[in-house]
CSV table of N, CA, C and O in Angstrom, one decimal:
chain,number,residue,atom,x,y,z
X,1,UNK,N,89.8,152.8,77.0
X,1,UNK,CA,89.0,151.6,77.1
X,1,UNK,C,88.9,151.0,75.8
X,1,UNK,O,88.3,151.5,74.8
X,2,UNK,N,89.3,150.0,75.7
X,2,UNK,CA,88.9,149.3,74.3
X,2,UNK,C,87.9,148.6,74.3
X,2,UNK,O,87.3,148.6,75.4
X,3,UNK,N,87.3,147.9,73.1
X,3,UNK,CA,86.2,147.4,72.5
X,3,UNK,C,86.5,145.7,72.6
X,3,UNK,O,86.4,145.1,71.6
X,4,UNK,N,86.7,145.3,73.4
X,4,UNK,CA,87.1,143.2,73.6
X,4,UNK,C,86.1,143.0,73.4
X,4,UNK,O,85.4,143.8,73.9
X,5,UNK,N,85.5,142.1,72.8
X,5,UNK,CA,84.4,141.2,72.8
X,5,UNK,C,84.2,139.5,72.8
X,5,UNK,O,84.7,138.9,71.8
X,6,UNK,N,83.8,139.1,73.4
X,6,UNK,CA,83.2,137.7,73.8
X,6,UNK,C,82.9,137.3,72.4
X,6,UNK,O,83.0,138.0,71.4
X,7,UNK,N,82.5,135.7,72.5
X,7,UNK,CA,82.3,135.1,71.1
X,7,UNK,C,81.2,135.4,71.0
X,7,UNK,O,80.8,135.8,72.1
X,8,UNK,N,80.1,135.4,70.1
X,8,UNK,CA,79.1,135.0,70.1
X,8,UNK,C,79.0,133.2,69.3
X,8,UNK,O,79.9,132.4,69.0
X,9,UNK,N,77.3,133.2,69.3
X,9,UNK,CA,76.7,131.7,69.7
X,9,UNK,C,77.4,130.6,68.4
X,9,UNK,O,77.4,129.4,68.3
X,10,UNK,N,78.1,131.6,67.4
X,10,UNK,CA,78.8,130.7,66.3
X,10,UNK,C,80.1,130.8,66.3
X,10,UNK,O,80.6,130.5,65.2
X,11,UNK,N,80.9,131.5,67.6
X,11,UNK,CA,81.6,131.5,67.8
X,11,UNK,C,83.3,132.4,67.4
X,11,UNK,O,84.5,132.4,67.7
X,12,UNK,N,82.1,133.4,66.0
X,12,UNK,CA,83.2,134.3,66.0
X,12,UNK,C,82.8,135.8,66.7
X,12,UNK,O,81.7,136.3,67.0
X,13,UNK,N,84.3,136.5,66.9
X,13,UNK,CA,84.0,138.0,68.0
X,13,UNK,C,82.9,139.0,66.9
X,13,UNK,O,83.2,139.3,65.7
X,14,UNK,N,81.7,139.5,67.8
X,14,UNK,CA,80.8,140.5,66.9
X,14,UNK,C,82.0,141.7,66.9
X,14,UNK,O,83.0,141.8,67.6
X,15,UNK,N,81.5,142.5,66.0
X,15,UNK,CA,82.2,143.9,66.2
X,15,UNK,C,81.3,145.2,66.7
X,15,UNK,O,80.4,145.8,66.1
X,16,UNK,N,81.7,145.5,68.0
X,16,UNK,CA,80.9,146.3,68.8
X,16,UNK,C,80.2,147.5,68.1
X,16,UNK,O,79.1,147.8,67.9
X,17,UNK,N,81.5,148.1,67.7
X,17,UNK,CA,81.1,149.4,66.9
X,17,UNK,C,80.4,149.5,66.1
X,17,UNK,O,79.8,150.6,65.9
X,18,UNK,N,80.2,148.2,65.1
X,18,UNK,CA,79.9,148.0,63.6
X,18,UNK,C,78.5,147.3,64.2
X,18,UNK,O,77.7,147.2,63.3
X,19,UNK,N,78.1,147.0,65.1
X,19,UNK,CA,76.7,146.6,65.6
X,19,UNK,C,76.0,147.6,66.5
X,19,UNK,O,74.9,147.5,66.8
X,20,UNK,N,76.7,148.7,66.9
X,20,UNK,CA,76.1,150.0,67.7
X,20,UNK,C,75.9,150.6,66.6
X,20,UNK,O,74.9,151.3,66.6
X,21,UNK,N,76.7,150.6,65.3
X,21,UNK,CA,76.5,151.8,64.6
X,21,UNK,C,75.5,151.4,63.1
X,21,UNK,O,75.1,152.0,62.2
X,22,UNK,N,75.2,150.2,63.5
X,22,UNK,CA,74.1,149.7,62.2
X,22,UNK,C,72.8,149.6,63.5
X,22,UNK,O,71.8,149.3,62.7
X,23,UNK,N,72.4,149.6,64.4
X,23,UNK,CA,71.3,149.8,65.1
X,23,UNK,C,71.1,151.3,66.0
X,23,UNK,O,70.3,151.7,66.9
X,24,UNK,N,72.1,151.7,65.3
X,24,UNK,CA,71.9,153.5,65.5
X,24,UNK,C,71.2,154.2,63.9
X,24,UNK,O,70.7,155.3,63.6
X,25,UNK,N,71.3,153.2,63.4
X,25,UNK,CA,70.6,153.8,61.9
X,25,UNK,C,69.1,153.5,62.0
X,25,UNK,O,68.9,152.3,62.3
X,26,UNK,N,67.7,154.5,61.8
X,26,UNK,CA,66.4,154.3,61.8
X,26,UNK,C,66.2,153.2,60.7
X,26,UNK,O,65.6,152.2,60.9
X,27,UNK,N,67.0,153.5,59.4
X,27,UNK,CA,66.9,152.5,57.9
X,27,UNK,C,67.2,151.0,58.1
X,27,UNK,O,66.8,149.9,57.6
X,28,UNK,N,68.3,151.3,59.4
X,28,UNK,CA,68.8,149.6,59.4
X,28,UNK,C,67.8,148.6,60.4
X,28,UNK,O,67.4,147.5,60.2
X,29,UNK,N,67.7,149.7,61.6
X,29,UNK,CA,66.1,149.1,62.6
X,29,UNK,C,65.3,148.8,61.9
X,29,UNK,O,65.0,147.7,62.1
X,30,UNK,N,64.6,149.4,61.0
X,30,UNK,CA,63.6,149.5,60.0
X,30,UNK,C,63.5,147.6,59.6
X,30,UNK,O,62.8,146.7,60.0
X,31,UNK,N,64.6,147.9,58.8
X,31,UNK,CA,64.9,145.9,57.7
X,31,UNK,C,64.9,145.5,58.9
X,31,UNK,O,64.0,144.6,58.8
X,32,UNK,N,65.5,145.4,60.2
X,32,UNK,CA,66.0,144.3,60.7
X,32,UNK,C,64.3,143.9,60.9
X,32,UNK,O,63.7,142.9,60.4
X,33,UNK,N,63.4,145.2,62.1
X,33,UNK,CA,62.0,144.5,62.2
X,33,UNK,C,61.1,144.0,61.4
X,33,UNK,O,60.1,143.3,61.6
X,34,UNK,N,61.7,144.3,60.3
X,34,UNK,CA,60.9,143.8,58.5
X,34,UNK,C,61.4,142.0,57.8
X,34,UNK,O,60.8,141.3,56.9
X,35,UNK,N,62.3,141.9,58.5
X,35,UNK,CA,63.4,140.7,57.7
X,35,UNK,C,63.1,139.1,59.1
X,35,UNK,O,63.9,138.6,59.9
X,36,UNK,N,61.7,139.0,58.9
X,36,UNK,CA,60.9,137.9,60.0
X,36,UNK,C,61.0,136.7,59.0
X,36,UNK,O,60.5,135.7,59.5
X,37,UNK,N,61.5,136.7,57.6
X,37,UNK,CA,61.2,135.6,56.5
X,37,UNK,C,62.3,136.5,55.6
X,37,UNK,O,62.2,137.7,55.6
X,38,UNK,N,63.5,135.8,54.9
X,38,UNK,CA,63.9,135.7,53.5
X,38,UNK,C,63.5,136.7,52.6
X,38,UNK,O,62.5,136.5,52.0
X,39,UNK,N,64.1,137.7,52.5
X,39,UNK,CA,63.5,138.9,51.6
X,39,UNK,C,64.7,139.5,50.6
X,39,UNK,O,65.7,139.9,51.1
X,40,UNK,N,64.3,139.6,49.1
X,40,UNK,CA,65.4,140.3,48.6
X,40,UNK,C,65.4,142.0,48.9
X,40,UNK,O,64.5,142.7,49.4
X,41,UNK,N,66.7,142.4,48.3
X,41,UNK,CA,66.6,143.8,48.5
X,41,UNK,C,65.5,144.8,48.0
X,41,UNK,O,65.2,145.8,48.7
X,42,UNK,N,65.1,144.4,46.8
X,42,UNK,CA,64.0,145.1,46.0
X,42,UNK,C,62.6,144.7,46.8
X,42,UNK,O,61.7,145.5,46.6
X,43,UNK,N,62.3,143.4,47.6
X,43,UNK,CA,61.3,143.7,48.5
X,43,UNK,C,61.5,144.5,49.2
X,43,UNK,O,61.1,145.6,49.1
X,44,UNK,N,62.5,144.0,50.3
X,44,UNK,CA,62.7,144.9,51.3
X,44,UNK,C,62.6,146.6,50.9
X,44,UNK,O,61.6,147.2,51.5
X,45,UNK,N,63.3,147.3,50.2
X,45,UNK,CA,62.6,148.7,49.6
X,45,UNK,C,61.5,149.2,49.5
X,45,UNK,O,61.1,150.3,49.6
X,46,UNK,N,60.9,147.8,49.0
X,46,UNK,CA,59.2,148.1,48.6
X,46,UNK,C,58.4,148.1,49.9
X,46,UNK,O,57.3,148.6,49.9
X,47,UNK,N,58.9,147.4,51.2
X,47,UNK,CA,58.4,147.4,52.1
X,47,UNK,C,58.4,148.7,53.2
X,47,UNK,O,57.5,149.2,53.9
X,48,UNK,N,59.9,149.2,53.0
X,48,UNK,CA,60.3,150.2,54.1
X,48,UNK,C,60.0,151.7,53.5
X,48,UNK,O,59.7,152.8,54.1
X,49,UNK,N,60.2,151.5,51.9
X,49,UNK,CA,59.7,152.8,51.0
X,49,UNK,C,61.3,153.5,51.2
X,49,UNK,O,61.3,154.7,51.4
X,50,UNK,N,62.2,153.0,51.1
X,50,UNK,CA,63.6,153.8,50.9
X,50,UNK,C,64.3,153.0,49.5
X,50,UNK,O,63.9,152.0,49.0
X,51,UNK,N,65.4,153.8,49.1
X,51,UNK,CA,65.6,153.5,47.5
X,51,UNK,C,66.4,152.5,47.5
X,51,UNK,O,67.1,152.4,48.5
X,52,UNK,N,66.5,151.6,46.7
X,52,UNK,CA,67.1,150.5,46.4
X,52,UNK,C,68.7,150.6,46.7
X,52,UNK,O,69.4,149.8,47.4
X,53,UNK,N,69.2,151.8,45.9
X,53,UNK,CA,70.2,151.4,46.7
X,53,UNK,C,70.9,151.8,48.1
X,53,UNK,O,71.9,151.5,48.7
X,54,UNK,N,69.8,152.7,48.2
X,54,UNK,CA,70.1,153.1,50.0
X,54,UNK,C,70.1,151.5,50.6
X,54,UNK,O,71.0,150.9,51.2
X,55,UNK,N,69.0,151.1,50.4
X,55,UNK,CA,68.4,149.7,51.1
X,55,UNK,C,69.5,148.6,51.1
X,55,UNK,O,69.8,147.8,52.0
X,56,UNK,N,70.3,148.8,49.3
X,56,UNK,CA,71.8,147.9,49.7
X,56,UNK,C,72.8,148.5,50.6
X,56,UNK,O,73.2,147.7,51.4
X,57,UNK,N,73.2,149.7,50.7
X,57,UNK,CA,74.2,149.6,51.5
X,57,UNK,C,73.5,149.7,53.1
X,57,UNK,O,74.2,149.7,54.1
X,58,UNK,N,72.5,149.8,53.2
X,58,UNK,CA,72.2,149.2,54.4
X,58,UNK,C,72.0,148.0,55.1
X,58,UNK,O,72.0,147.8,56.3
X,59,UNK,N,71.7,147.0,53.8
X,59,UNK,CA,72.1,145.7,54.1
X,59,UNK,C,73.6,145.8,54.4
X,59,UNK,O,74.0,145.1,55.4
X,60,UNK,N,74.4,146.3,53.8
X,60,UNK,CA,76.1,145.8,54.2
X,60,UNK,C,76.4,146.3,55.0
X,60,UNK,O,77.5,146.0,55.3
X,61,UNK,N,75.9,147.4,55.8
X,61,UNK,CA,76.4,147.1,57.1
X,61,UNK,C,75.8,146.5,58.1
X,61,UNK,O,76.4,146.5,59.2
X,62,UNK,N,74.1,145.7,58.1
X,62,UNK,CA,74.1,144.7,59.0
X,62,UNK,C,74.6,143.4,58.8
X,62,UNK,O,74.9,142.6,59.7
X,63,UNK,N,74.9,143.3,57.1
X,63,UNK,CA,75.7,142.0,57.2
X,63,UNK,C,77.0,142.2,57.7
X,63,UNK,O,77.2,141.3,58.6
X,64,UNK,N,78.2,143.2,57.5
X,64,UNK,CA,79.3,143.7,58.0
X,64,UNK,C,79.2,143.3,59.4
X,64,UNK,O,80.1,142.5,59.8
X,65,UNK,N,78.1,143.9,60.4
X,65,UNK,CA,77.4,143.4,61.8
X,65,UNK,C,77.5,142.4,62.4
X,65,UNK,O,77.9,142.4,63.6
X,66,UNK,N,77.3,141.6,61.7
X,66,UNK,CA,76.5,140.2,61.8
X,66,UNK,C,75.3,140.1,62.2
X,66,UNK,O,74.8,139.2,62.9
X,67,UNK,N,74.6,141.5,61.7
X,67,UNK,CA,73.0,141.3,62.5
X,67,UNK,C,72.5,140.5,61.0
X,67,UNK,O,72.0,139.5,61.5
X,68,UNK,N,72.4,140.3,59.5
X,68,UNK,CA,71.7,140.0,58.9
X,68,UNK,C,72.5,139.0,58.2
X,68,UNK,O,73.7,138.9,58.5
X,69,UNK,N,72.0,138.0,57.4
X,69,UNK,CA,73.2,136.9,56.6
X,69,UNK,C,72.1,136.8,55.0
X,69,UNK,O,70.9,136.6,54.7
X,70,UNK,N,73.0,137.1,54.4
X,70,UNK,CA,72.8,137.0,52.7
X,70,UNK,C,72.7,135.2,52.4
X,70,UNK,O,73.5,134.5,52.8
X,71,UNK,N,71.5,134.8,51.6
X,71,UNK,CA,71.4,133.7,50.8
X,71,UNK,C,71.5,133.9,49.7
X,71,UNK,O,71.2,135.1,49.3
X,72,UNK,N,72.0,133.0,48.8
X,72,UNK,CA,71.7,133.2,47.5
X,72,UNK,C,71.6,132.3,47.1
X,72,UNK,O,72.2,131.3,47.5
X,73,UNK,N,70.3,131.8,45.6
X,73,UNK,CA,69.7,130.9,45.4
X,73,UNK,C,70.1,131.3,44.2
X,73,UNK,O,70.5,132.4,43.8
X,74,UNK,N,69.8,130.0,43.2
X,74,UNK,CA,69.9,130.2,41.6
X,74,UNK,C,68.3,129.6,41.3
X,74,UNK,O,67.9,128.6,41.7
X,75,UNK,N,67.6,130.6,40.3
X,75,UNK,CA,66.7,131.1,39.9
X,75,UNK,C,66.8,130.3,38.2
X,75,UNK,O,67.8,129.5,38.0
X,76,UNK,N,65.7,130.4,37.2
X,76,UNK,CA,66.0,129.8,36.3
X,76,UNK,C,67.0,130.9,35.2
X,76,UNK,O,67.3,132.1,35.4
X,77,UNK,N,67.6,129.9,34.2
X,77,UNK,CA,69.0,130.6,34.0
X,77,UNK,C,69.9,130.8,34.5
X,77,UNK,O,70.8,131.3,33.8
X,78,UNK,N,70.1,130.6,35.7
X,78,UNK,CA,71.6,130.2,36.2
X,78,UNK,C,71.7,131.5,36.8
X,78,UNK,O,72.9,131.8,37.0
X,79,UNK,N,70.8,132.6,37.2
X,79,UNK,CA,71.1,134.0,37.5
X,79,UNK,C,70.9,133.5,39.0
X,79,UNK,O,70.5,132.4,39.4
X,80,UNK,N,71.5,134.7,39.8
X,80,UNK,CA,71.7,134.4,41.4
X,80,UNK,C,70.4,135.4,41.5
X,80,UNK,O,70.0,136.3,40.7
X,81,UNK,N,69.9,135.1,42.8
X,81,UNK,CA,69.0,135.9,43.7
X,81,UNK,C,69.4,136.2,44.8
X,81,UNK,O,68.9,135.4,45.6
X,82,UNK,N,70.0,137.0,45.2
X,82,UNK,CA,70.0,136.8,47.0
X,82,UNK,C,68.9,137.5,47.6
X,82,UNK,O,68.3,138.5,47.2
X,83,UNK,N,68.9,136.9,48.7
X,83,UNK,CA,67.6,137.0,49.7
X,83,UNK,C,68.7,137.6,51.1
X,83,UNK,O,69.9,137.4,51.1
X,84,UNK,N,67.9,138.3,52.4
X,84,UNK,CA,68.4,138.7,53.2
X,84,UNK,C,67.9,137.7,54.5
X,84,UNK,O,67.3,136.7,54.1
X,85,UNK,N,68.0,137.8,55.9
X,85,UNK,CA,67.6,137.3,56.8
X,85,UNK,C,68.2,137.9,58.1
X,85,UNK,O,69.4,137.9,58.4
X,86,UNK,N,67.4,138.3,58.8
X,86,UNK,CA,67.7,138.7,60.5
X,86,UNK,C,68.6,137.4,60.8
X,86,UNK,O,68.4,136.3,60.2
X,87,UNK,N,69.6,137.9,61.8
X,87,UNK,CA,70.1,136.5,62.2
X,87,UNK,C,70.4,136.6,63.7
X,87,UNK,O,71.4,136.0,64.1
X,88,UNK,N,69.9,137.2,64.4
X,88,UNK,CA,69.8,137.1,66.1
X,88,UNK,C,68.7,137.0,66.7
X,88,UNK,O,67.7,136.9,66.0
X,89,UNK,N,68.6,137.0,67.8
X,89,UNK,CA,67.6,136.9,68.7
X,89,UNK,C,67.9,138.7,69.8
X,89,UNK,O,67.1,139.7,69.9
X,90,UNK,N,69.1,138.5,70.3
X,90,UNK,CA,69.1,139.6,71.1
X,90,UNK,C,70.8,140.6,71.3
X,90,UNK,O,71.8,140.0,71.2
X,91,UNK,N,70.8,141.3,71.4
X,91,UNK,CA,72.3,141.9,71.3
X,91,UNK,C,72.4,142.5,73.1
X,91,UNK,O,71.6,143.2,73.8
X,92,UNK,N,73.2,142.1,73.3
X,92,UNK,CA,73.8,142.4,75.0
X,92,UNK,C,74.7,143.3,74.9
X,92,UNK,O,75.3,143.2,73.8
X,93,UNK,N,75.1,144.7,75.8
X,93,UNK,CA,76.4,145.0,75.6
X,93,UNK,C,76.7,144.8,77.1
X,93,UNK,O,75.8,144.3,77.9
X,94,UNK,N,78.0,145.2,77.6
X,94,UNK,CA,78.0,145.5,79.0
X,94,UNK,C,79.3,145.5,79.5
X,94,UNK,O,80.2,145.0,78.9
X,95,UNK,N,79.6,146.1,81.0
X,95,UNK,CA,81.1,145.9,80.3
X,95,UNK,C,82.2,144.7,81.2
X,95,UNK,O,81.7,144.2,82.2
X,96,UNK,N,82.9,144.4,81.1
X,96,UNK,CA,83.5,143.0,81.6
X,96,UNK,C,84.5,143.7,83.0
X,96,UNK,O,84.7,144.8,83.3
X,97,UNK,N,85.0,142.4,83.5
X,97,UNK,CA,85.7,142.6,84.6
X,97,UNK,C,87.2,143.5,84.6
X,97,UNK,O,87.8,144.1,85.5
X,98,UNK,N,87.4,143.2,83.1
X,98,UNK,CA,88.7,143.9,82.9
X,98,UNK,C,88.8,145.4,82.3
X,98,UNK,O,89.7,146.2,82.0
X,99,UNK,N,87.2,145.5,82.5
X,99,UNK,CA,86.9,147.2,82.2
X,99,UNK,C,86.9,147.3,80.8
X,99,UNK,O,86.9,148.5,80.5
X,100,UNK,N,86.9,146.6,80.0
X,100,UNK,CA,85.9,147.0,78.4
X,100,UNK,C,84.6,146.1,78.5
X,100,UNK,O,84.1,145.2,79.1
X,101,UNK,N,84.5,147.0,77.1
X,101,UNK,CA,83.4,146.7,76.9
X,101,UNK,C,82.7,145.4,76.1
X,101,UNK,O,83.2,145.1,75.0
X,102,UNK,N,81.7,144.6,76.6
X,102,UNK,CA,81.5,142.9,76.1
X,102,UNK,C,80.2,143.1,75.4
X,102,UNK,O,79.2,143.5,76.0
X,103,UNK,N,80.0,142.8,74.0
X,103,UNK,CA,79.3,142.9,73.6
X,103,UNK,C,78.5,141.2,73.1
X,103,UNK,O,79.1,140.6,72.2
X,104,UNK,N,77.5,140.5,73.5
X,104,UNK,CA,77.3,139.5,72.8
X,104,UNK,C,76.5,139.3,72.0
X,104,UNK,O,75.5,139.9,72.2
X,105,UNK,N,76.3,138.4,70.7
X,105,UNK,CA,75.0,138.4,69.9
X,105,UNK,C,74.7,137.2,69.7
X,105,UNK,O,75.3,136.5,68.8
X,106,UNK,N,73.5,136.6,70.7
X,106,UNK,CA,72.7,135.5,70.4
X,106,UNK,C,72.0,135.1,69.0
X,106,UNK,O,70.9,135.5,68.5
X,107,UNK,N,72.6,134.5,68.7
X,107,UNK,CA,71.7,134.1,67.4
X,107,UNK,C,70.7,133.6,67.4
X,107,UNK,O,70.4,133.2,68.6
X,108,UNK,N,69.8,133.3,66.3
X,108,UNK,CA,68.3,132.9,66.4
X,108,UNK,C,68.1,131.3,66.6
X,108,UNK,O,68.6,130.4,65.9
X,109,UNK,N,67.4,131.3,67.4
X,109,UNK,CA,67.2,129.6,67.9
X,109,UNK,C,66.8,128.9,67.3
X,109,UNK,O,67.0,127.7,67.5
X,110,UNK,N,65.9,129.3,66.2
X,110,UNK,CA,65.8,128.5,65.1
X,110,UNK,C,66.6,127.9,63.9
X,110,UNK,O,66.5,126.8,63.4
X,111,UNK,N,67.3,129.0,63.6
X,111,UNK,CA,68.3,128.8,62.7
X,111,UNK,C,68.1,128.7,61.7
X,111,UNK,O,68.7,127.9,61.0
X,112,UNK,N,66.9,130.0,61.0
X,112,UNK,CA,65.7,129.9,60.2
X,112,UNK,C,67.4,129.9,59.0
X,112,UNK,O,67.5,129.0,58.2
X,113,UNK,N,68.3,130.9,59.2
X,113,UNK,CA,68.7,131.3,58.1
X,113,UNK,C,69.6,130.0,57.4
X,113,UNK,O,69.7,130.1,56.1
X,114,UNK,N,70.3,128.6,58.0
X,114,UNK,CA,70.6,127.5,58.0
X,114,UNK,C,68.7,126.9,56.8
X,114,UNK,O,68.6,126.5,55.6
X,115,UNK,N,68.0,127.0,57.5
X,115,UNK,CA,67.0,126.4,56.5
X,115,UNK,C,67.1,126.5,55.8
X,115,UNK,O,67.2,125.6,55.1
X,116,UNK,N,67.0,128.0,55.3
X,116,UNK,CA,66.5,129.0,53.8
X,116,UNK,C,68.0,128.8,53.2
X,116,UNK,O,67.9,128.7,51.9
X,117,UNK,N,69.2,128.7,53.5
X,117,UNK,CA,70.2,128.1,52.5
X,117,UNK,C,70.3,127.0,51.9
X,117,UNK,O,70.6,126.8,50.7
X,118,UNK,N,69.8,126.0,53.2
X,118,UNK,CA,69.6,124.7,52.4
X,118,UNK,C,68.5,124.9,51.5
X,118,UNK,O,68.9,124.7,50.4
X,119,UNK,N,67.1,125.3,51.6
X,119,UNK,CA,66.2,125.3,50.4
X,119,UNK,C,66.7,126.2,49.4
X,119,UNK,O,66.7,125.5,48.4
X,120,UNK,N,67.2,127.3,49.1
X,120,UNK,CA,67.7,128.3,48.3
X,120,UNK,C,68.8,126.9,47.5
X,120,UNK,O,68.8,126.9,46.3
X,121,UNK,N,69.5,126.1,47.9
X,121,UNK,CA,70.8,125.2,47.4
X,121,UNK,C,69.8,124.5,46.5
X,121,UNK,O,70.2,124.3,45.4
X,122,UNK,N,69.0,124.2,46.6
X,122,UNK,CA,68.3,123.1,46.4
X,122,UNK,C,67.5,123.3,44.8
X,122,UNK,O,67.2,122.4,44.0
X,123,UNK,N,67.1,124.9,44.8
X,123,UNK,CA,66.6,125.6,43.6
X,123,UNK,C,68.0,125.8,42.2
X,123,UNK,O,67.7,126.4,41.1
């Protein structure tokens, strides 16, 4: 049985495994219920109480996902900040008429993370 998947709402294929296996992690559920607003990694840490860089490679595999999307703003001095952001609404799996498996991921209807780039460009 293979892994086919449908587009999702921006139109590229999610990757099944890599979104089953980053919401099989307690650390990665943790950020995603935490990440309701633009948060860097060193908040986020300070929030969930896991170590900074556990907290990055846990970001890379929801961004890997496509559950989370990285901003990055410039700060004074020309240094980068990035900030994190949830970027769906709901994840579907299920399986299709041709017998794999369809996974979809609705993105967020707001489109908070489109905002917070443009304000982050702007700094």
């Amino acid at each position: 049985m293979s892994l086919g998947v449908p587009s999702s709402d921006d139109g590229s294929a999610p990757d099944l495994a890599a979104i089953v296996s980053a919401l099989d992690d307690d650390g990665c559920r943790e950020i995603v219920t935490v990440l309701e607003e633009p948060l860097t990694a060193q908040e986020l840490a300070g929030r969930i109480g896991l170590p900074l860089s556990t907290t990055y490679r846990k970001l890379d595999r929801l961004t890997e996902a496509g559950l989370v999307t990285e901003t990055v703003g410039v700060r004074s001095g020309s240094h980068h900040k990035s900030r994190y952001v949830a970027d769906f609404e709901r994840v579907s799996i299920g399986i299709g008429d041709d017998g794999d498996f369809d996974v979809d991921l609705e993105r967020s209807k707001d489109r908070s993370v489109g905002i917070w780039s443009e304000i982050q460009r702007e700094f």
